[in-house]
Structures are given as C-alpha cells and as structure tokens.
mmCIF file of C-alpha atoms and ligand atoms in Angstrom:
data_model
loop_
_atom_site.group_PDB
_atom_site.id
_atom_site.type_symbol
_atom_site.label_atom_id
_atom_site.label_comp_id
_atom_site.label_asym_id
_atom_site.label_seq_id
_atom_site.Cartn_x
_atom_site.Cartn_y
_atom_site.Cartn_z
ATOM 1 C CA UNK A 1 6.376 6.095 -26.033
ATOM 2 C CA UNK A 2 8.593 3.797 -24.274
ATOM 3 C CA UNK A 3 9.599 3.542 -20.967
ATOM 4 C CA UNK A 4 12.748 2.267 -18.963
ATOM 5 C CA UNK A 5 10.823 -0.478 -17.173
ATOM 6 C CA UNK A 6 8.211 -1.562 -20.276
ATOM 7 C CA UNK A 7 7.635 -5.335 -19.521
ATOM 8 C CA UNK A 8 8.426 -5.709 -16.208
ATOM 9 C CA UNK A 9 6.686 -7.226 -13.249
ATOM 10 C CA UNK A 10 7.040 -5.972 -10.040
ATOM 11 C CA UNK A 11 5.546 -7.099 -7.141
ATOM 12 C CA UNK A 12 5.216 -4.916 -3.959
ATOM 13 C CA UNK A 13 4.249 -5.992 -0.352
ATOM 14 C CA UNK A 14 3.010 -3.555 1.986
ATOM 15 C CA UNK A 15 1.797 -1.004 -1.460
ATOM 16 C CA UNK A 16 -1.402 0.205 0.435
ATOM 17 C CA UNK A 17 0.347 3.678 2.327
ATOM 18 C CA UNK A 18 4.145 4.822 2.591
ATOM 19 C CA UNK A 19 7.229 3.909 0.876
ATOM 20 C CA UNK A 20 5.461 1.429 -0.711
ATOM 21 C CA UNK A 21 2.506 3.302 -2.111
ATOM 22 C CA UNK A 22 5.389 5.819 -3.734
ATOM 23 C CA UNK A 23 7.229 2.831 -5.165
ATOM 24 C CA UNK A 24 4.601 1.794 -7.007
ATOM 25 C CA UNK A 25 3.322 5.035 -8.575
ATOM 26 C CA UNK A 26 6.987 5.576 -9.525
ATOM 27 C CA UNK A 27 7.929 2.328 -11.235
ATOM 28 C CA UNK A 28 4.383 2.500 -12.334
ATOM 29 C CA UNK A 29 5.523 6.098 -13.868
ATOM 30 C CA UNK A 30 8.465 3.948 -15.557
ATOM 31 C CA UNK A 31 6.184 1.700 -17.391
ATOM 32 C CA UNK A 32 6.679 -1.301 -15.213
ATOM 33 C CA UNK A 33 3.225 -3.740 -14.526
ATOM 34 C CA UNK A 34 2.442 -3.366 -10.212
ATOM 35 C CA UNK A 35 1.008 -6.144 -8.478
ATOM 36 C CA UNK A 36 0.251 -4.560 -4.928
ATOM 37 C CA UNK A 37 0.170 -6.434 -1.794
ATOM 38 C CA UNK A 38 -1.449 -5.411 1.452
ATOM 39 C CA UNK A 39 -4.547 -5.437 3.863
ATOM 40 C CA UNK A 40 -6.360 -2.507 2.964
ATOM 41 C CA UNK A 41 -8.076 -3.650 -0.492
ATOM 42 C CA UNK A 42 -9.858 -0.263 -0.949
ATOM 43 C CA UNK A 43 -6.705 2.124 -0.490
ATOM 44 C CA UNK A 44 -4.913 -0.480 -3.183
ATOM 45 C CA UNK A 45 -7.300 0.084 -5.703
ATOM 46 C CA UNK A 46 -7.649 4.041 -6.010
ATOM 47 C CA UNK A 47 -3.789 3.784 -6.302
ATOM 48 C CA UNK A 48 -4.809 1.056 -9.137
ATOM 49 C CA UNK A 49 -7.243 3.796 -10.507
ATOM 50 C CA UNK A 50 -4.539 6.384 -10.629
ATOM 51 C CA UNK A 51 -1.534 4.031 -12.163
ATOM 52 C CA UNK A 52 -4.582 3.155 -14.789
ATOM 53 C CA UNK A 53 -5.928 6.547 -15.471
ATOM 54 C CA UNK A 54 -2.166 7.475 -16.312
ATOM 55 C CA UNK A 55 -1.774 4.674 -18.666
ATOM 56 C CA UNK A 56 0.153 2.520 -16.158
ATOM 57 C CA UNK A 57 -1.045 -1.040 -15.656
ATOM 58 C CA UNK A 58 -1.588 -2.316 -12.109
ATOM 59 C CA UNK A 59 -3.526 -4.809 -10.228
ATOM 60 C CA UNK A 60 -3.902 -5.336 -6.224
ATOM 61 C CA UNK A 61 -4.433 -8.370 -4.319
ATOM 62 C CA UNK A 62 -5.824 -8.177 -0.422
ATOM 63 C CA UNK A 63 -2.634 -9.941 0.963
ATOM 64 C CA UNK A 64 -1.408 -10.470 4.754
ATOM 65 C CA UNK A 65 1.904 -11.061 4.983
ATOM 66 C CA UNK A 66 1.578 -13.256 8.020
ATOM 67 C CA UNK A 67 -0.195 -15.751 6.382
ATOM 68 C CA UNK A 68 2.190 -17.347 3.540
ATOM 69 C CA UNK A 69 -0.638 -18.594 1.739
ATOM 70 C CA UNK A 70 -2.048 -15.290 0.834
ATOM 71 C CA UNK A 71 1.704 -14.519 0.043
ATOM 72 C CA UNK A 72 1.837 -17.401 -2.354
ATOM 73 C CA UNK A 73 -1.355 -16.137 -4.144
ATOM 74 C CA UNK A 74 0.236 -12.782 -4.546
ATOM 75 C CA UNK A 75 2.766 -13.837 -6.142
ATOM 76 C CA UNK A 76 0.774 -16.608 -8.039
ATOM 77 C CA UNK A 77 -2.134 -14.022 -9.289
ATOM 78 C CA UNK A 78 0.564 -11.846 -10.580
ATOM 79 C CA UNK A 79 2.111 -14.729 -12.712
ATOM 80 C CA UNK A 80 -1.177 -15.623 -14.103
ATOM 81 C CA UNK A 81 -1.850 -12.713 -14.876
ATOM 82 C CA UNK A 82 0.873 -11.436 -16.224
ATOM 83 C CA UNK A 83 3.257 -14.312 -16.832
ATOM 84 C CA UNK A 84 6.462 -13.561 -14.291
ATOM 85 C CA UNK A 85 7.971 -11.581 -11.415
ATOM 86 C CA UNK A 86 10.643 -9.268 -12.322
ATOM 87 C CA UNK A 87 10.693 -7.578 -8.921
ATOM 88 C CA UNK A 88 9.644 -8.717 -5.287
ATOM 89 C CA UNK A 89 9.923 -5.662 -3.023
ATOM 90 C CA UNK A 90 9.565 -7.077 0.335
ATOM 91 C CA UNK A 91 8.460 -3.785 2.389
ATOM 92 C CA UNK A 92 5.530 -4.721 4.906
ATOM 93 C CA UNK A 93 6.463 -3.729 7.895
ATOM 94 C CA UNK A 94 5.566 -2.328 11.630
ATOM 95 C CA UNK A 95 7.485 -0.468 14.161
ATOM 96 C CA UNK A 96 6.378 -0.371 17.609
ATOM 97 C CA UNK A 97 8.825 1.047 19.893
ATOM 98 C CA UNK A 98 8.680 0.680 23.714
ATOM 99 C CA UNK A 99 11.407 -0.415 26.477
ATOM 100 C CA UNK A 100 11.456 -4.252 26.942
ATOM 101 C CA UNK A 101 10.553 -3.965 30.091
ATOM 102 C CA UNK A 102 6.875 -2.495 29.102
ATOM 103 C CA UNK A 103 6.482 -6.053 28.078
ATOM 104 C CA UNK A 104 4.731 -5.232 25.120
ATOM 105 C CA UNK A 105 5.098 -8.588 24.025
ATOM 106 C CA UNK A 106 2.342 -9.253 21.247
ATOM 107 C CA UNK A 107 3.691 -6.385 19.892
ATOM 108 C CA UNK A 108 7.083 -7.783 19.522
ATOM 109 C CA UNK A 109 5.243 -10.853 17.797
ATOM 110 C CA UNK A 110 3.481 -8.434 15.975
ATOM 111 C CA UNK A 111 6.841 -6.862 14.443
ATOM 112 C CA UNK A 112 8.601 -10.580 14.159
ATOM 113 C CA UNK A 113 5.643 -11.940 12.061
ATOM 114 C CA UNK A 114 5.189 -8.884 9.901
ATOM 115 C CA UNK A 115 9.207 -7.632 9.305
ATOM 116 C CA UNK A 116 11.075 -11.090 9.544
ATOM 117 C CA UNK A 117 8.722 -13.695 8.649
ATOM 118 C CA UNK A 118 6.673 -11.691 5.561
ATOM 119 C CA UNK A 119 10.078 -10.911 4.329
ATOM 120 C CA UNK A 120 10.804 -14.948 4.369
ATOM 121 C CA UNK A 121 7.526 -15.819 2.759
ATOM 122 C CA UNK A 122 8.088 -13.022 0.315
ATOM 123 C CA UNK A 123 11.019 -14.609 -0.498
ATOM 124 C CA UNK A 124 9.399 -18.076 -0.359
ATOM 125 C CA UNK A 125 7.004 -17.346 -2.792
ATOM 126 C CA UNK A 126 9.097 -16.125 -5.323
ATOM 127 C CA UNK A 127 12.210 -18.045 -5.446
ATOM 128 C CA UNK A 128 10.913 -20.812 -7.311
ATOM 129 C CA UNK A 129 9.480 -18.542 -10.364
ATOM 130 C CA UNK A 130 12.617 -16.730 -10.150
ATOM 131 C CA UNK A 131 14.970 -19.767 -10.244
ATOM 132 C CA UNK A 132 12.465 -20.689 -13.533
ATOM 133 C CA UNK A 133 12.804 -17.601 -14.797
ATOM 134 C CA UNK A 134 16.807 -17.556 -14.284
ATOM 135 C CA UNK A 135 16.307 -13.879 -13.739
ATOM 136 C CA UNK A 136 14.616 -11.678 -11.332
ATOM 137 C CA UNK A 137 15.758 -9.053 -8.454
ATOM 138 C CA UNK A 138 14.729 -9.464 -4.642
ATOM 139 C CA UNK A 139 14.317 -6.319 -3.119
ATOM 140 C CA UNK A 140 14.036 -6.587 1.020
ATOM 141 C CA UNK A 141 13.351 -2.927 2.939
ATOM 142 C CA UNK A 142 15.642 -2.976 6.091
ATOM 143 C CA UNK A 143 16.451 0.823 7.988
ATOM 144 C CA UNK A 144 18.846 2.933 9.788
ATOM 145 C CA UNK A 145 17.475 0.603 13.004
ATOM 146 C CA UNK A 146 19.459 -2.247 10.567
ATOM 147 C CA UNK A 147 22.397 -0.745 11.162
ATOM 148 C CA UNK A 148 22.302 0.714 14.775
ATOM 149 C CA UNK A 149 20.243 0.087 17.726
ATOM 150 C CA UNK A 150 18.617 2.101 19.882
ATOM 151 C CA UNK A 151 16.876 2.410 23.278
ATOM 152 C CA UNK A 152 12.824 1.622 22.982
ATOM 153 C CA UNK A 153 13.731 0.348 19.502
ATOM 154 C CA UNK A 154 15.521 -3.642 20.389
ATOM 155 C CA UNK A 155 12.576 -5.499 18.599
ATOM 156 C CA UNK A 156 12.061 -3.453 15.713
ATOM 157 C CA UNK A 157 16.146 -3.388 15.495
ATOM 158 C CA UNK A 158 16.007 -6.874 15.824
ATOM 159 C CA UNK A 159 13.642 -7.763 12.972
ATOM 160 C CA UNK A 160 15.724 -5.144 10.754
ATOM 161 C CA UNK A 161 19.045 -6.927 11.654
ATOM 162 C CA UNK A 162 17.454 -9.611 10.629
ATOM 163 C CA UNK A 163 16.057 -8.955 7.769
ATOM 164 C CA UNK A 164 20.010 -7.474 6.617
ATOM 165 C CA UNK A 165 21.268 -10.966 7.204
ATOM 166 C CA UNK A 166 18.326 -13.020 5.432
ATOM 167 C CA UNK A 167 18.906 -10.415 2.542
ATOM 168 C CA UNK A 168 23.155 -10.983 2.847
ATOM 169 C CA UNK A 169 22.541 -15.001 3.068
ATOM 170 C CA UNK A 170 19.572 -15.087 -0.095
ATOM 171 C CA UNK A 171 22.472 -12.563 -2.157
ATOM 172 C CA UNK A 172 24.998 -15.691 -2.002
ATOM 173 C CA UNK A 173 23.078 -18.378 -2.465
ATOM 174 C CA UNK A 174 21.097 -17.492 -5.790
ATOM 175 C CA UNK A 175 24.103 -16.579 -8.117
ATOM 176 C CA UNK A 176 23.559 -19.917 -9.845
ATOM 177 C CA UNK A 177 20.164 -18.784 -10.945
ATOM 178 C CA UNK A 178 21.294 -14.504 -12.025
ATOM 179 C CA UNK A 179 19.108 -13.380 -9.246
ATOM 180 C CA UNK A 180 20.294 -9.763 -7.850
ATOM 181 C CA UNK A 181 19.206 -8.708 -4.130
ATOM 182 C CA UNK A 182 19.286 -5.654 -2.582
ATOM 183 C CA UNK A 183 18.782 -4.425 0.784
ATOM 184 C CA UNK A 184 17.177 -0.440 1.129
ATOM 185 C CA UNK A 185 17.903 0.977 4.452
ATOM 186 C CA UNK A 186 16.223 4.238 4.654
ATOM 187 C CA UNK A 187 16.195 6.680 7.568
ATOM 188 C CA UNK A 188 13.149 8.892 8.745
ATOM 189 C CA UNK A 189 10.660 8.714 6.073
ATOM 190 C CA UNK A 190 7.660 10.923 6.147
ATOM 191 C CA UNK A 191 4.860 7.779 6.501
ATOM 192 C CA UNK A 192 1.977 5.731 8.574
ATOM 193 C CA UNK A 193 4.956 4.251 10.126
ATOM 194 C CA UNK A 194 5.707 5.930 13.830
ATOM 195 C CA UNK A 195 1.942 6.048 13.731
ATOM 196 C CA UNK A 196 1.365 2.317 15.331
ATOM 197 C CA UNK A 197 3.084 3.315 18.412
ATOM 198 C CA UNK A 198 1.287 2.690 21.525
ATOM 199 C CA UNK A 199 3.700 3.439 24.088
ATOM 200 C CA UNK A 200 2.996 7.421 24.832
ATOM 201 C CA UNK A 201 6.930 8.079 25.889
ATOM 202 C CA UNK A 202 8.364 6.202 23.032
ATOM 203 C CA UNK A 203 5.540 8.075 20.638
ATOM 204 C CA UNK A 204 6.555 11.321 21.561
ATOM 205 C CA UNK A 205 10.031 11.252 21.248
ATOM 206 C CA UNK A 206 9.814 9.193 17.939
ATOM 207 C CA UNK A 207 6.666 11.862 15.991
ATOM 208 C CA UNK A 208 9.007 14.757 17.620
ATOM 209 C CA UNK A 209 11.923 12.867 15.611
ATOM 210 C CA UNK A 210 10.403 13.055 12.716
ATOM 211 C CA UNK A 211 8.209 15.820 12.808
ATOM 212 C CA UNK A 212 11.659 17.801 12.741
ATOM 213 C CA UNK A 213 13.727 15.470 9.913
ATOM 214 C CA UNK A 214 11.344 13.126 8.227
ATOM 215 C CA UNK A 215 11.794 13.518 4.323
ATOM 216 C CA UNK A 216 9.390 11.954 1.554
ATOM 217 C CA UNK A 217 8.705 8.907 0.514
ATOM 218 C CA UNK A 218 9.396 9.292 -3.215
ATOM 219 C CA UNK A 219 13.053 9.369 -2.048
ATOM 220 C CA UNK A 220 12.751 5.564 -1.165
ATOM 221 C CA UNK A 221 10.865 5.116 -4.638
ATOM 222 C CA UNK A 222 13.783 6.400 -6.158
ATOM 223 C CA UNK A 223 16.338 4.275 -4.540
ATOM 224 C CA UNK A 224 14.308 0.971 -5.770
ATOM 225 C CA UNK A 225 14.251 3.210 -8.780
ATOM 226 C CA UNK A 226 18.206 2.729 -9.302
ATOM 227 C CA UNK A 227 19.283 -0.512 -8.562
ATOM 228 C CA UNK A 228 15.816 -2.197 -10.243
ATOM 229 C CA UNK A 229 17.384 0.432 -13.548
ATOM 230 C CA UNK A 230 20.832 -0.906 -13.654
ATOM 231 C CA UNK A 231 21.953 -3.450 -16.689
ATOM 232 C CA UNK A 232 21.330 -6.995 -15.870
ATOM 233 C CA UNK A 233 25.050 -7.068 -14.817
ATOM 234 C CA UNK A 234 25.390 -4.797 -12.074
ATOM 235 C CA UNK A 235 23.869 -5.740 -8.702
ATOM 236 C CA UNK A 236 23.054 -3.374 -6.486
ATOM 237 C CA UNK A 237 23.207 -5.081 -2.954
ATOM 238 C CA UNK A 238 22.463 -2.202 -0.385
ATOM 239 C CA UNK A 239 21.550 1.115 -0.074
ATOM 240 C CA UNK A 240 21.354 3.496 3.432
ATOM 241 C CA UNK A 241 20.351 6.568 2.933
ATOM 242 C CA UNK A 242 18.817 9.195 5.563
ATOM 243 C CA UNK A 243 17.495 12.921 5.170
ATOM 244 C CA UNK A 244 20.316 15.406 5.732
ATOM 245 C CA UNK A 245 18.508 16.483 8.389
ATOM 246 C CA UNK A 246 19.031 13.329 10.714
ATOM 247 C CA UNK A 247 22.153 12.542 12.879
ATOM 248 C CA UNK A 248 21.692 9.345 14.420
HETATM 249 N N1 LIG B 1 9.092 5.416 7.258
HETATM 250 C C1 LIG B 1 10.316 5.249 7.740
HETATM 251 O O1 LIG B 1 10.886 6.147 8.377
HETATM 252 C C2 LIG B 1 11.037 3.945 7.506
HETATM 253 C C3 LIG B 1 12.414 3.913 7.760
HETATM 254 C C4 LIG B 1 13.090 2.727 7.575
HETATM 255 C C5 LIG B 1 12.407 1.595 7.157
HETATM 256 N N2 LIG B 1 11.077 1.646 6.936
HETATM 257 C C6 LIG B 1 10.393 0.422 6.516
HETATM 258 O O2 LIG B 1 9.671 0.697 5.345
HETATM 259 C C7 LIG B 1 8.627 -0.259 5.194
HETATM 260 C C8 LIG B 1 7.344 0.451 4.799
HETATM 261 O O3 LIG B 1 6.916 1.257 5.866
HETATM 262 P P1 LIG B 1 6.324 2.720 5.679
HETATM 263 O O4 LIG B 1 7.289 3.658 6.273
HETATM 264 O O5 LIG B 1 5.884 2.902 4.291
HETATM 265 O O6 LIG B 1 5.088 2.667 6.703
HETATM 266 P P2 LIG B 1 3.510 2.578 6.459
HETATM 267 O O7 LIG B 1 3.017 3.771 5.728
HETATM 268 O O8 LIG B 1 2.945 2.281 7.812
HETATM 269 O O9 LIG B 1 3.349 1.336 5.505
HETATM 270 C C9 LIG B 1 3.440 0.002 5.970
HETATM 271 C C10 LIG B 1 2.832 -0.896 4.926
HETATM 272 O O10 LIG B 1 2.948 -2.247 5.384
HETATM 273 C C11 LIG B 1 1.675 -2.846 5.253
HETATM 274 N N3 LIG B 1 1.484 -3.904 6.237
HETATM 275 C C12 LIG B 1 1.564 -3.829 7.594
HETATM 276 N N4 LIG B 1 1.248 -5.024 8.136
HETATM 277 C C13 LIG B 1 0.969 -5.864 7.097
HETATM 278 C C14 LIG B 1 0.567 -7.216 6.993
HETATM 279 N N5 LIG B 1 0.386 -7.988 8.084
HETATM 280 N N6 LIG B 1 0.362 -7.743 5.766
HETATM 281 C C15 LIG B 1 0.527 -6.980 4.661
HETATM 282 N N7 LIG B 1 0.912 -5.697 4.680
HETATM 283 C C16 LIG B 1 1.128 -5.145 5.900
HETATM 284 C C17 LIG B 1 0.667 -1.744 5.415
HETATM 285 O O11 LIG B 1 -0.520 -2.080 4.714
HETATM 286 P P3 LIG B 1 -1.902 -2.603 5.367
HETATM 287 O O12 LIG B 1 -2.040 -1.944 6.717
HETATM 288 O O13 LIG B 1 -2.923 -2.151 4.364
HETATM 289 O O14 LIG B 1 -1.771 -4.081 5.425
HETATM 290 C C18 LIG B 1 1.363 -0.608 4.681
HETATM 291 O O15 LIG B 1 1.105 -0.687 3.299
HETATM 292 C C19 LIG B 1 8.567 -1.007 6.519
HETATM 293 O O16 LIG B 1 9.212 -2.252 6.379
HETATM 294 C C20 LIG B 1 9.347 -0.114 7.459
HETATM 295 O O17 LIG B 1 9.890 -0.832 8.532
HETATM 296 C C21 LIG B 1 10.384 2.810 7.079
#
C-alpha cells in the first residue's frame, strides 16, 4: 500500500517526549523514514520499536542540541543512511518561567542554548544538503509566547520571538534553492513541557493553565502533517493554533 509521504526523510529534534514524539509516529503513520533527535537514547528507541513493528522505518540518534557537532551527525547519520533530508523539524525546546528578577539566570542560558541556538544549528546542519538537494522544507516550532509576551515568561518569549524571526529571515533567503519554511506556533499542548519549571509561583499558575486547557499533542503532529503534505508549490510559512479552550 502506498502512503502520502513514501520516500521521504524527515528529521526531528527533540523526538524523545511531546510534540515531537507525536510527529514522528504520525509522519511515521504516513510512510515517511524518521530520524529522531534527542538526549534520552532509550525513550527514542521503543518509539523506533513501535514505528518498526507497524511497518514504519525509523532510526534515532542520541543528539544534544547544544552541541552542533552532535547536530551535524544527526543530520549526517540520516543522509548516510538514507541518502537525504526531506524534513528538518527543529522542535527541542525548554520553558522555564520565572520573573527576571528571580535571577534564574542559567536557566535563561539554558532556554537561549536549547530554543535559539539548536534551532540555528538545526538549520546549520541542513542547509547545505538541502541547497544540494535543491529541495527540502525547514520546519522551526515557535508558540503562542512567539506572538505575545507575558509576565514570568520574557526569556522563553524571547527565544520564541526569536526563533519567528530566524524562521522569517531563512524563508527569504533560500528561494534560490526551492526550500519551503514554516514556522508552528502552537498554544497549550498537553506535554513534559511546563514540567521543567522550578520556580513554585510560576509552576502553579502555568500546570493550573494547562491542567484546565491543554489539548494533545497529535494536534501539533497534524499541523506538520499539512504543510509537509502540500504540492511542492505551495509553502506553508506559519501556523498558530491554540485549543479552543485558551484565551490568552
Ligand atoms: N507543549 C506546549 O504547550 C508547547 C507550546 C508551544 C510551543 N512548544 C514547543 O514545542 C517544542 C516541543 O516541546 P514539548 O511541548 O513537546 O515538550 P517536551 O515533552 O518537554 O519535549 C521537549 C523535547 O525537547 C528535547 N530536548 C530538550 N533539551 C534538549 C537538548 N539539549 N538537546 C536535544 N533535545 C532536547 C527533549 O528531549 P531530551 O530531554 O530527551 O533531550 C524532548 O524530546 C518546544 O520547542 C516547545 O517550546 C510547546
């Protein structure tokens, strides 16, 4: 039987929990090849087990997205093995909210190394297979905190501002080489994510925020799901979308 995404190659950062995770199951579902990229080895490879005991093909590669080496060898294992990149979904990420003036400062380090610069050596690692290829879609994972900021949330805003206008710049500057980029902005997602909060004020209100509107995460894998699906011609360059349930 064939599938909507037979033959392609998509690479996902941050595929050990979350959005993630769903993503690659999903495209997984749709026939596309997963490399998965992440720290936790062991949690990669019983979603490995599952894509393969379904008939999908996957492979995972212990990857920090701090260190653009390891990025490199992502991306490098995953042309070796299977010849190209079709899809780079940049989606490691952290959020640690606290005030600024809780100066929880490795943790705004923490956040800068993992959302801006993983997304840039995501992008670094890729470009130059892509530009080969003269084809290949750049997908980076921004949020609601993208588009508005909030108290207890200026770093992690920051880094997802950021990673909007890395996203905006890399969309105009590869048309020469047929590269589409989108940006997914999702709202409360139903994930490990609030979970890395160590601030107990900012925790609270945040798990209480999404204990009452979080949705799942196969809604994200269905986003990446549509623009990755679109003919060759149609570039899908950003997508915000946020349970019905959320008003911010
Ligand atoms: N959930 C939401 O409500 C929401 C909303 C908007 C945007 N987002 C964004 O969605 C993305 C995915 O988050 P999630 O919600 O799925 O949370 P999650 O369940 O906590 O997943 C985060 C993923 O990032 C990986 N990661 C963290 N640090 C890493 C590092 N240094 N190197 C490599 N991988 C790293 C984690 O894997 P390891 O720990 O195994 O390395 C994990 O796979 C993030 O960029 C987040 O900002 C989430």
């Amino acid at each position: 039987m064939s599938h909507s995404l037979d033959n392609q190659v998509v690479v996902i950062t941050g595929a050990s929990s979350g959005l993630g995770e769903a993503t690659a199951r999903h495209l997984a579902g749709h026939g596309a090849t997963i490399v998965l990229g992440a720290r936790r080895l062991e949690r990669m490879q019983s979603i490995v087990s599952d894509i393969e005991a379904d008939g999908g093909r996957a492979l995972a590669v212990a990857t920090d997205v701090t260190d653009r080496q390891q990025v490199q060898h992502l991306v490098d294992t995953a042309v070796a093995e299977y010849g190209r990149v079709d899809v780079m979904l940049n989606n490691a990420g952290l959020m640690q909210q606290s005030a600024l003036d809780k100066l929880k400062i490795d943790e705004w380090d923490n956040m800068i190394d993992i959302n801006i610069k993983g997304t840039l050596y995501g992008i670094a690692a890729v470009l130059p297979q892509m530009q080969k290829q003269e084809s290949g879609h750049v997908i980076n994972v921004s949020s609601v905190a993208g588009h508005k900021v909030t108290p207890a949330g200026t770093v992690y805003c920051a880094t997802k501002y950021a990673v909007r206008a890395i996203s905006e710049g890399l969309r105009q500057e590869v048309k020469d080489y047929n590269l589409r980029t989108t940006i997914i902005s999702p709202g409360a997602i139903d994930t490990e994510l609030p979970s890395h909060i160590t601030d107990a004020e900012a925790s609270e209100a945040i798990n209480g925020f999404y204990e009452s509107a979080a949705i799942p995460a196969d809604s994200f894998a269905r986003a990446v799901y549509f623009a990755v699906s679109q003919p060759g011609d149609v570039d899908i360059n950003e997508i915000l979308y946020r349970p019905t349930a959320q008003p911010l």
